[in-house]
Amino acid sequence: MDNRLAWAQAACARVMRPLVRLGLALGLKHRHLEELMRDLLLDEARRVWRTQGVSEPNISQLSVTTGLNRKAITAKVRETADALPSMDVSAAAKTFTMWLQVLADDPASRRLPITGEAQAQSFEKLARQGSRGNVHHRAILDELVRLNMVSEDGGYVELKADGFVPAQDLQSMLAFMGDNSRDHLLAAVSNILGERSPMLERSVYANGLSLQDCENIHELVRRRWNALHLELTREMTRVVDGAGDAGSGRIRVGIYTYYEDAEKPSGSGGSES
C-alpha cells in the first residue's frame, strides 16, 4: 500500500510539474492552486460516491475520501465555474476544419469569395455548414480574422494557417491545452484503473540525438498527422451527420511531439509504451 501511494504521488508530480510551471508563468500563487485542488478533490469524491449509488454524499463521506476537514468541505458552497470557452463546439473551429477538407480536394479554394451563388463554394456556404446555420457567417469570419487565421480583402477571404491553432488568443489556447491534455490523461488513467477496454495511448522515445534531428522528426510527424487529420475529420463528419441528434458519445484523437536540449544526454535508443 505504501509503495502504491508513493508511485501514485510520483506519477502525479510528473504530470503536474508542467502545469505548475504554466501557473507560475501566468501569475498563479499557492492559494490559487490550493483552492483548485480542494475543489477538484471534492468534485471527484462526489463522482466516486455517486458511481457507488449514493445520490449525494454527506460531509463525513467526503472527508473520509479526500482527507479534507469539515470546514474546508463546507467552504465550497457552489460548483466550480469554468472560465474557459468550450472549443469543442466552436463554430469558427468547425468552419475552419471544413475549409481544410475542401482545400485538400481543391487547392484553389484557399481563397474564397465571402458570398457567392448557391452552387458555388464560398465562405458563407462553409460557415453555414460548419455552424449548422446557427451562427451568421460574418460573426465566424470576424472571429477567424481576429485570431489571425484568415485574411479578408475586397470581398474575398484567404486561409493563413494550416490548422486551427489560435495562437493570438491566450484564453482559447489555454482551453485547447486543457481539453487535449485532459482527454489524453483520461485515456491513460482509464487504462491504469481498468475501467474499460484499453484505449490507444502510445509513444516513441529516443535520446542522444541532435536538436536538428529532433526537428526533422518533428516535421515528419507533422506531415503524417496532416494526412491522418484529414482522414479522421472526414470520417467524424460522416458519422456525426449520420447520427443526427441521437448520438451521445464523444471522441478526441490527438498527437503530440516534444523535444528539448537535455542537460545530460545518456546514450541513444528508442522504445514504445
mmCIF file of C-alpha atoms in Angstrom:
data_model
loop_
_atom_site.group_PDB
_atom_site.id
_atom_site.type_symbol
_atom_site.label_atom_id
_atom_site.label_comp_id
_atom_site.label_asym_id
_atom_site.label_seq_id
_atom_site.Cartn_x
_atom_site.Cartn_y
_atom_site.Cartn_z
ATOM 1 C CA MET A 1 0.000 0.000 0.000
ATOM 2 C CA ASP A 2 2.836 2.394 0.896
ATOM 3 C CA ASN A 3 4.523 1.659 -2.419
ATOM 4 C CA ARG A 4 1.314 2.280 -4.344
ATOM 5 C CA LEU A 5 0.823 5.671 -2.694
ATOM 6 C CA ALA A 6 4.426 6.636 -3.443
ATOM 7 C CA TRP A 7 4.080 5.536 -7.060
ATOM 8 C CA ALA A 8 0.847 7.498 -7.473
ATOM 9 C CA GLN A 9 2.399 10.587 -5.886
ATOM 10 C CA ALA A 10 5.415 10.385 -8.197
ATOM 11 C CA ALA A 11 3.201 9.984 -11.278
ATOM 12 C CA CYS A 12 1.061 12.963 -10.235
ATOM 13 C CA ALA A 13 4.221 15.035 -9.712
ATOM 14 C CA ARG A 14 5.383 14.293 -13.276
ATOM 15 C CA VAL A 15 2.005 15.275 -14.676
ATOM 16 C CA MET A 16 1.586 18.374 -12.523
ATOM 17 C CA ARG A 17 5.068 19.881 -12.902
ATOM 18 C CA PRO A 18 4.379 21.412 -16.364
ATOM 19 C CA LEU A 19 1.051 22.736 -15.057
ATOM 20 C CA VAL A 20 2.756 24.363 -12.080
ATOM 21 C CA ARG A 21 5.278 25.902 -14.490
ATOM 22 C CA LEU A 22 2.413 27.313 -16.564
ATOM 23 C CA GLY A 23 0.571 28.544 -13.481
ATOM 24 C CA LEU A 24 3.595 30.382 -12.101
ATOM 25 C CA ALA A 25 4.261 31.955 -15.504
ATOM 26 C CA LEU A 26 0.684 33.285 -15.591
ATOM 27 C CA GLY A 27 0.650 34.525 -12.002
ATOM 28 C CA LEU A 28 -0.986 31.734 -10.020
ATOM 29 C CA LYS A 29 0.057 31.544 -6.385
ATOM 30 C CA HIS A 30 -0.118 28.784 -3.774
ATOM 31 C CA ARG A 31 -3.558 29.885 -2.558
ATOM 32 C CA HIS A 32 -4.986 29.632 -6.088
ATOM 33 C CA LEU A 33 -3.609 26.126 -6.591
ATOM 34 C CA GLU A 34 -4.670 25.026 -3.106
ATOM 35 C CA GLU A 35 -8.240 26.194 -3.740
ATOM 36 C CA LEU A 36 -8.244 24.499 -7.126
ATOM 37 C CA MET A 37 -7.002 21.189 -5.697
ATOM 38 C CA ARG A 38 -9.578 21.273 -2.905
ATOM 39 C CA ASP A 39 -12.421 21.850 -5.350
ATOM 40 C CA LEU A 40 -11.214 19.106 -7.688
ATOM 41 C CA LEU A 41 -10.853 16.645 -4.811
ATOM 42 C CA LEU A 42 -14.434 17.314 -3.752
ATOM 43 C CA ASP A 43 -15.820 17.129 -7.288
ATOM 44 C CA GLU A 44 -14.113 13.796 -7.916
ATOM 45 C CA ALA A 45 -15.065 12.436 -4.483
ATOM 46 C CA ARG A 46 -18.722 13.189 -5.226
ATOM 47 C CA ARG A 47 -18.358 11.385 -8.556
ATOM 48 C CA VAL A 48 -16.861 8.328 -6.831
ATOM 49 C CA TRP A 49 -19.695 8.110 -4.284
ATOM 50 C CA ARG A 50 -22.339 8.599 -6.999
ATOM 51 C CA THR A 51 -20.902 5.700 -9.004
ATOM 52 C CA GLN A 52 -21.466 3.625 -5.859
ATOM 53 C CA GLY A 53 -25.152 4.543 -5.765
ATOM 54 C CA VAL A 54 -25.032 7.447 -3.296
ATOM 55 C CA SER A 55 -27.069 10.296 -4.763
ATOM 56 C CA GLU A 56 -25.443 12.990 -2.621
ATOM 57 C CA PRO A 57 -22.570 12.067 -0.287
ATOM 58 C CA ASN A 58 -22.532 13.726 3.122
ATOM 59 C CA ILE A 59 -19.710 15.747 4.653
ATOM 60 C CA SER A 60 -18.335 12.773 6.611
ATOM 61 C CA GLN A 61 -18.131 10.621 3.493
ATOM 62 C CA LEU A 62 -16.380 13.392 1.564
ATOM 63 C CA SER A 63 -13.978 13.971 4.439
ATOM 64 C CA VAL A 64 -13.002 10.301 4.631
ATOM 65 C CA THR A 65 -12.437 10.096 0.865
ATOM 66 C CA THR A 66 -10.468 13.330 0.436
ATOM 67 C CA GLY A 67 -8.775 13.830 3.795
ATOM 68 C CA LEU A 68 -10.207 17.364 3.966
ATOM 69 C CA ASN A 69 -11.692 18.627 7.223
ATOM 70 C CA ARG A 70 -15.342 19.619 7.546
ATOM 71 C CA LYS A 71 -14.570 23.334 7.417
ATOM 72 C CA ALA A 72 -12.755 23.019 4.093
ATOM 73 C CA ILE A 73 -15.622 20.972 2.653
ATOM 74 C CA THR A 74 -18.375 23.333 3.748
ATOM 75 C CA ALA A 75 -16.372 26.294 2.360
ATOM 76 C CA LYS A 76 -17.163 25.010 -1.123
ATOM 77 C CA VAL A 77 -20.788 26.038 -1.398
ATOM 78 C CA ARG A 78 -21.209 26.026 -5.171
ATOM 79 C CA GLU A 79 -19.939 24.200 -8.218
ATOM 80 C CA THR A 80 -16.679 25.443 -9.694
ATOM 81 C CA ALA A 81 -17.224 27.830 -12.599
ATOM 82 C CA ASP A 82 -15.225 27.171 -15.773
ATOM 83 C CA ALA A 83 -13.780 30.431 -17.106
ATOM 84 C CA LEU A 84 -12.608 28.902 -20.377
ATOM 85 C CA PRO A 85 -14.725 28.594 -23.544
ATOM 86 C CA SER A 86 -15.804 25.231 -24.896
ATOM 87 C CA MET A 87 -13.649 24.857 -28.019
ATOM 88 C CA ASP A 88 -15.342 21.581 -28.994
ATOM 89 C CA VAL A 89 -18.453 23.429 -30.148
ATOM 90 C CA SER A 90 -16.755 26.485 -31.641
ATOM 91 C CA ALA A 91 -18.408 27.452 -34.918
ATOM 92 C CA ALA A 92 -15.149 29.079 -36.009
ATOM 93 C CA ALA A 93 -13.181 25.854 -35.406
ATOM 94 C CA LYS A 94 -15.743 23.717 -37.224
ATOM 95 C CA THR A 95 -15.862 26.093 -40.193
ATOM 96 C CA PHE A 96 -12.082 26.259 -40.382
ATOM 97 C CA THR A 97 -11.807 22.442 -40.284
ATOM 98 C CA MET A 98 -14.406 22.103 -43.025
ATOM 99 C CA TRP A 99 -12.451 24.598 -45.125
ATOM 100 C CA LEU A 100 -9.329 22.434 -44.770
ATOM 101 C CA GLN A 101 -11.288 19.444 -46.082
ATOM 102 C CA VAL A 102 -12.363 21.420 -49.122
ATOM 103 C CA LEU A 103 -8.799 22.668 -49.607
ATOM 104 C CA ALA A 104 -7.449 19.095 -49.704
ATOM 105 C CA ASP A 105 -9.627 18.381 -52.773
ATOM 106 C CA ASP A 106 -9.268 21.785 -54.390
ATOM 107 C CA PRO A 107 -6.059 23.781 -53.710
ATOM 108 C CA ALA A 108 -7.615 26.836 -55.379
ATOM 109 C CA SER A 109 -10.125 27.063 -52.527
ATOM 110 C CA ARG A 110 -7.516 28.588 -50.204
ATOM 111 C CA ARG A 111 -9.017 31.888 -51.417
ATOM 112 C CA LEU A 112 -12.802 32.104 -51.461
ATOM 113 C CA PRO A 113 -15.421 34.787 -52.029
ATOM 114 C CA ILE A 114 -17.214 35.731 -48.835
ATOM 115 C CA THR A 115 -20.575 35.246 -50.526
ATOM 116 C CA GLY A 116 -21.476 33.691 -53.858
ATOM 117 C CA GLU A 117 -24.007 31.823 -55.934
ATOM 118 C CA ALA A 118 -25.870 28.966 -54.284
ATOM 119 C CA GLN A 119 -23.989 26.282 -56.238
ATOM 120 C CA ALA A 120 -20.541 27.873 -55.929
ATOM 121 C CA GLN A 121 -18.185 27.450 -52.992
ATOM 122 C CA SER A 122 -17.982 30.461 -50.684
ATOM 123 C CA PHE A 123 -17.083 31.241 -47.095
ATOM 124 C CA GLU A 124 -20.758 31.877 -46.341
ATOM 125 C CA LYS A 125 -21.624 28.363 -47.515
ATOM 126 C CA LEU A 126 -18.829 26.807 -45.421
ATOM 127 C CA ALA A 127 -19.873 28.785 -42.342
ATOM 128 C CA ARG A 128 -23.488 27.735 -42.756
ATOM 129 C CA GLN A 129 -22.430 24.069 -42.902
ATOM 130 C CA GLY A 130 -19.918 24.395 -40.058
ATOM 131 C CA SER A 131 -22.374 26.084 -37.694
ATOM 132 C CA ARG A 132 -25.436 24.211 -38.969
ATOM 133 C CA GLY A 133 -26.922 27.599 -39.724
ATOM 134 C CA ASN A 134 -26.865 28.695 -36.075
ATOM 135 C CA VAL A 135 -24.198 31.430 -36.378
ATOM 136 C CA HIS A 136 -24.054 34.175 -39.009
ATOM 137 C CA HIS A 137 -21.110 33.805 -41.375
ATOM 138 C CA ARG A 138 -19.975 37.367 -40.654
ATOM 139 C CA ALA A 139 -19.537 36.613 -36.952
ATOM 140 C CA ILE A 140 -17.497 33.495 -37.776
ATOM 141 C CA LEU A 141 -15.349 35.401 -40.258
ATOM 142 C CA ASP A 142 -14.682 38.203 -37.773
ATOM 143 C CA GLU A 143 -13.555 35.624 -35.200
ATOM 144 C CA LEU A 144 -11.162 33.922 -37.648
ATOM 145 C CA VAL A 145 -9.733 37.289 -38.690
ATOM 146 C CA ARG A 146 -9.284 38.237 -35.030
ATOM 147 C CA LEU A 147 -7.361 35.012 -34.458
ATOM 148 C CA ASN A 148 -5.160 35.851 -37.461
ATOM 149 C CA MET A 149 -6.100 32.591 -39.166
ATOM 150 C CA VAL A 150 -7.661 34.120 -42.274
ATOM 151 C CA SER A 151 -7.293 37.425 -44.090
ATOM 152 C CA GLU A 152 -10.048 39.459 -45.738
ATOM 153 C CA ASP A 153 -9.627 41.656 -48.776
ATOM 154 C CA GLY A 154 -12.023 43.002 -51.389
ATOM 155 C CA GLY A 155 -14.862 40.576 -50.767
ATOM 156 C CA TYR A 156 -12.554 37.544 -50.520
ATOM 157 C CA VAL A 157 -11.055 35.601 -47.634
ATOM 158 C CA GLU A 158 -7.866 33.531 -47.635
ATOM 159 C CA LEU A 159 -6.517 30.879 -45.283
ATOM 160 C CA LYS A 160 -3.370 31.916 -43.401
ATOM 161 C CA ALA A 161 -2.952 28.804 -41.234
ATOM 162 C CA ASP A 162 -2.890 25.049 -41.819
ATOM 163 C CA GLY A 163 -4.551 24.134 -38.530
ATOM 164 C CA PHE A 164 -6.914 25.689 -36.023
ATOM 165 C CA VAL A 165 -4.342 26.920 -33.524
ATOM 166 C CA PRO A 166 -5.491 30.308 -32.156
ATOM 167 C CA ALA A 167 -2.015 31.465 -31.106
ATOM 168 C CA GLN A 168 -3.167 35.094 -30.857
ATOM 169 C CA ASP A 169 -5.753 34.282 -28.170
ATOM 170 C CA LEU A 170 -4.429 33.146 -24.779
ATOM 171 C CA GLN A 171 -7.856 32.127 -23.489
ATOM 172 C CA SER A 172 -8.517 29.880 -26.498
ATOM 173 C CA MET A 173 -5.028 28.372 -26.352
ATOM 174 C CA LEU A 174 -5.493 27.553 -22.662
ATOM 175 C CA ALA A 175 -8.879 25.994 -23.458
ATOM 176 C CA PHE A 176 -7.334 23.805 -26.153
ATOM 177 C CA MET A 177 -4.497 22.760 -23.857
ATOM 178 C CA GLY A 178 -6.948 21.890 -21.108
ATOM 179 C CA ASP A 179 -9.218 19.865 -23.394
ATOM 180 C CA ASN A 180 -6.426 17.977 -25.163
ATOM 181 C CA SER A 181 -4.383 17.248 -22.037
ATOM 182 C CA ARG A 182 -7.481 16.219 -20.076
ATOM 183 C CA ASP A 183 -8.560 13.620 -22.625
ATOM 184 C CA HIS A 184 -5.023 12.299 -23.101
ATOM 185 C CA LEU A 185 -4.763 11.772 -19.352
ATOM 186 C CA LEU A 186 -8.289 10.343 -19.107
ATOM 187 C CA ALA A 187 -7.274 7.659 -21.612
ATOM 188 C CA ALA A 188 -4.129 6.841 -19.621
ATOM 189 C CA VAL A 189 -5.971 6.839 -16.272
ATOM 190 C CA SER A 190 -8.731 4.633 -17.686
ATOM 191 C CA ASN A 191 -6.097 2.143 -18.840
ATOM 192 C CA ILE A 192 -4.415 2.077 -15.412
ATOM 193 C CA LEU A 193 -7.670 1.707 -13.479
ATOM 194 C CA GLY A 194 -9.035 -0.864 -15.942
ATOM 195 C CA GLU A 195 -12.328 0.980 -16.298
ATOM 196 C CA ARG A 196 -12.944 -0.364 -19.828
ATOM 197 C CA SER A 197 -11.166 -1.974 -22.744
ATOM 198 C CA PRO A 198 -7.686 -0.435 -23.180
ATOM 199 C CA MET A 199 -7.612 2.776 -25.208
ATOM 200 C CA LEU A 200 -4.864 3.707 -27.639
ATOM 201 C CA GLU A 201 -2.147 5.623 -25.761
ATOM 202 C CA ARG A 202 1.315 5.111 -27.245
ATOM 203 C CA SER A 203 4.583 6.987 -27.677
ATOM 204 C CA VAL A 204 8.090 6.506 -29.045
ATOM 205 C CA TYR A 205 11.111 7.950 -27.238
ATOM 206 C CA ALA A 206 14.789 8.433 -28.070
ATOM 207 C CA ASN A 207 17.684 10.439 -26.618
ATOM 208 C CA GLY A 208 21.252 11.157 -27.640
ATOM 209 C CA LEU A 209 20.381 12.802 -30.981
ATOM 210 C CA SER A 210 20.985 16.327 -32.224
ATOM 211 C CA LEU A 211 18.381 19.098 -31.992
ATOM 212 C CA GLN A 212 18.291 19.212 -35.791
ATOM 213 C CA ASP A 213 17.482 15.507 -35.832
ATOM 214 C CA CYS A 214 14.681 16.236 -33.366
ATOM 215 C CA GLU A 215 13.280 18.941 -35.632
ATOM 216 C CA ASN A 216 13.493 16.669 -38.680
ATOM 217 C CA ILE A 217 11.475 14.022 -36.859
ATOM 218 C CA HIS A 218 9.064 16.725 -35.722
ATOM 219 C CA GLU A 219 8.432 17.723 -39.340
ATOM 220 C CA LEU A 220 7.939 14.074 -40.334
ATOM 221 C CA VAL A 221 5.244 13.742 -37.668
ATOM 222 C CA ARG A 222 3.581 16.965 -38.836
ATOM 223 C CA ARG A 223 3.341 15.688 -42.407
ATOM 224 C CA ARG A 224 1.930 12.317 -41.342
ATOM 225 C CA TRP A 225 -0.533 13.973 -38.961
ATOM 226 C CA ASN A 226 -1.872 16.296 -41.676
ATOM 227 C CA ALA A 227 -2.908 13.284 -43.758
ATOM 228 C CA LEU A 228 -4.389 11.412 -40.782
ATOM 229 C CA HIS A 229 -6.144 14.561 -39.544
ATOM 230 C CA LEU A 230 -7.931 14.929 -42.885
ATOM 231 C CA GLU A 231 -8.984 11.266 -42.900
ATOM 232 C CA LEU A 232 -10.269 11.425 -39.326
ATOM 233 C CA THR A 233 -12.125 14.679 -39.898
ATOM 234 C CA ARG A 234 -13.951 13.282 -42.900
ATOM 235 C CA GLU A 235 -14.929 10.116 -41.045
ATOM 236 C CA MET A 236 -16.077 12.031 -37.955
ATOM 237 C CA THR A 237 -18.102 14.424 -40.093
ATOM 238 C CA ARG A 238 -19.762 11.487 -41.847
ATOM 239 C CA VAL A 239 -20.786 9.663 -38.679
ATOM 240 C CA VAL A 240 -21.911 12.815 -36.852
ATOM 241 C CA ASP A 241 -24.123 13.782 -39.778
ATOM 242 C CA GLY A 242 -25.482 10.239 -39.864
ATOM 243 C CA ALA A 243 -26.249 10.147 -36.148
ATOM 244 C CA GLY A 244 -28.169 13.425 -36.150
ATOM 245 C CA ASP A 245 -29.303 14.230 -32.609
ATOM 246 C CA ALA A 246 -29.285 10.587 -31.480
ATOM 247 C CA GLY A 247 -25.573 10.225 -30.698
ATOM 248 C CA SER A 248 -24.378 10.740 -27.109
ATOM 249 C CA GLY A 249 -20.737 9.693 -27.456
ATOM 250 C CA ARG A 250 -17.723 11.932 -27.880
ATOM 251 C CA ILE A 251 -14.202 11.153 -29.097
ATOM 252 C CA ARG A 252 -10.928 13.050 -29.363
ATOM 253 C CA VAL A 253 -7.896 11.759 -31.253
ATOM 254 C CA GLY A 254 -4.650 13.653 -30.725
ATOM 255 C CA ILE A 255 -0.927 13.577 -31.249
ATOM 256 C CA TYR A 256 1.993 15.453 -29.757
ATOM 257 C CA THR A 257 5.742 15.891 -30.111
ATOM 258 C CA TYR A 258 8.073 17.383 -27.529
ATOM 259 C CA TYR A 259 11.840 17.766 -27.626
ATOM 260 C CA GLU A 260 14.456 19.740 -25.753
ATOM 261 C CA ASP A 261 18.189 20.056 -25.208
ATOM 262 C CA ALA A 262 18.624 17.624 -22.324
ATOM 263 C CA GLU A 263 21.244 18.662 -19.779
ATOM 264 C CA LYS A 264 22.794 15.190 -19.536
ATOM 265 C CA PRO A 265 22.233 13.008 -22.610
ATOM 266 C CA SER A 266 22.543 9.357 -21.668
ATOM 267 C CA GLY A 267 23.054 7.428 -24.855
ATOM 268 C CA SER A 268 20.537 6.637 -27.560
ATOM 269 C CA GLY A 269 17.731 4.243 -28.154
ATOM 270 C CA GLY A 270 14.013 4.024 -28.635
ATOM 271 C CA SER A 271 11.093 2.311 -27.009
ATOM 272 C CA GLU A 272 7.349 2.150 -27.364
ATOM 273 C CA SER A 273 4.954 2.097 -24.467
#
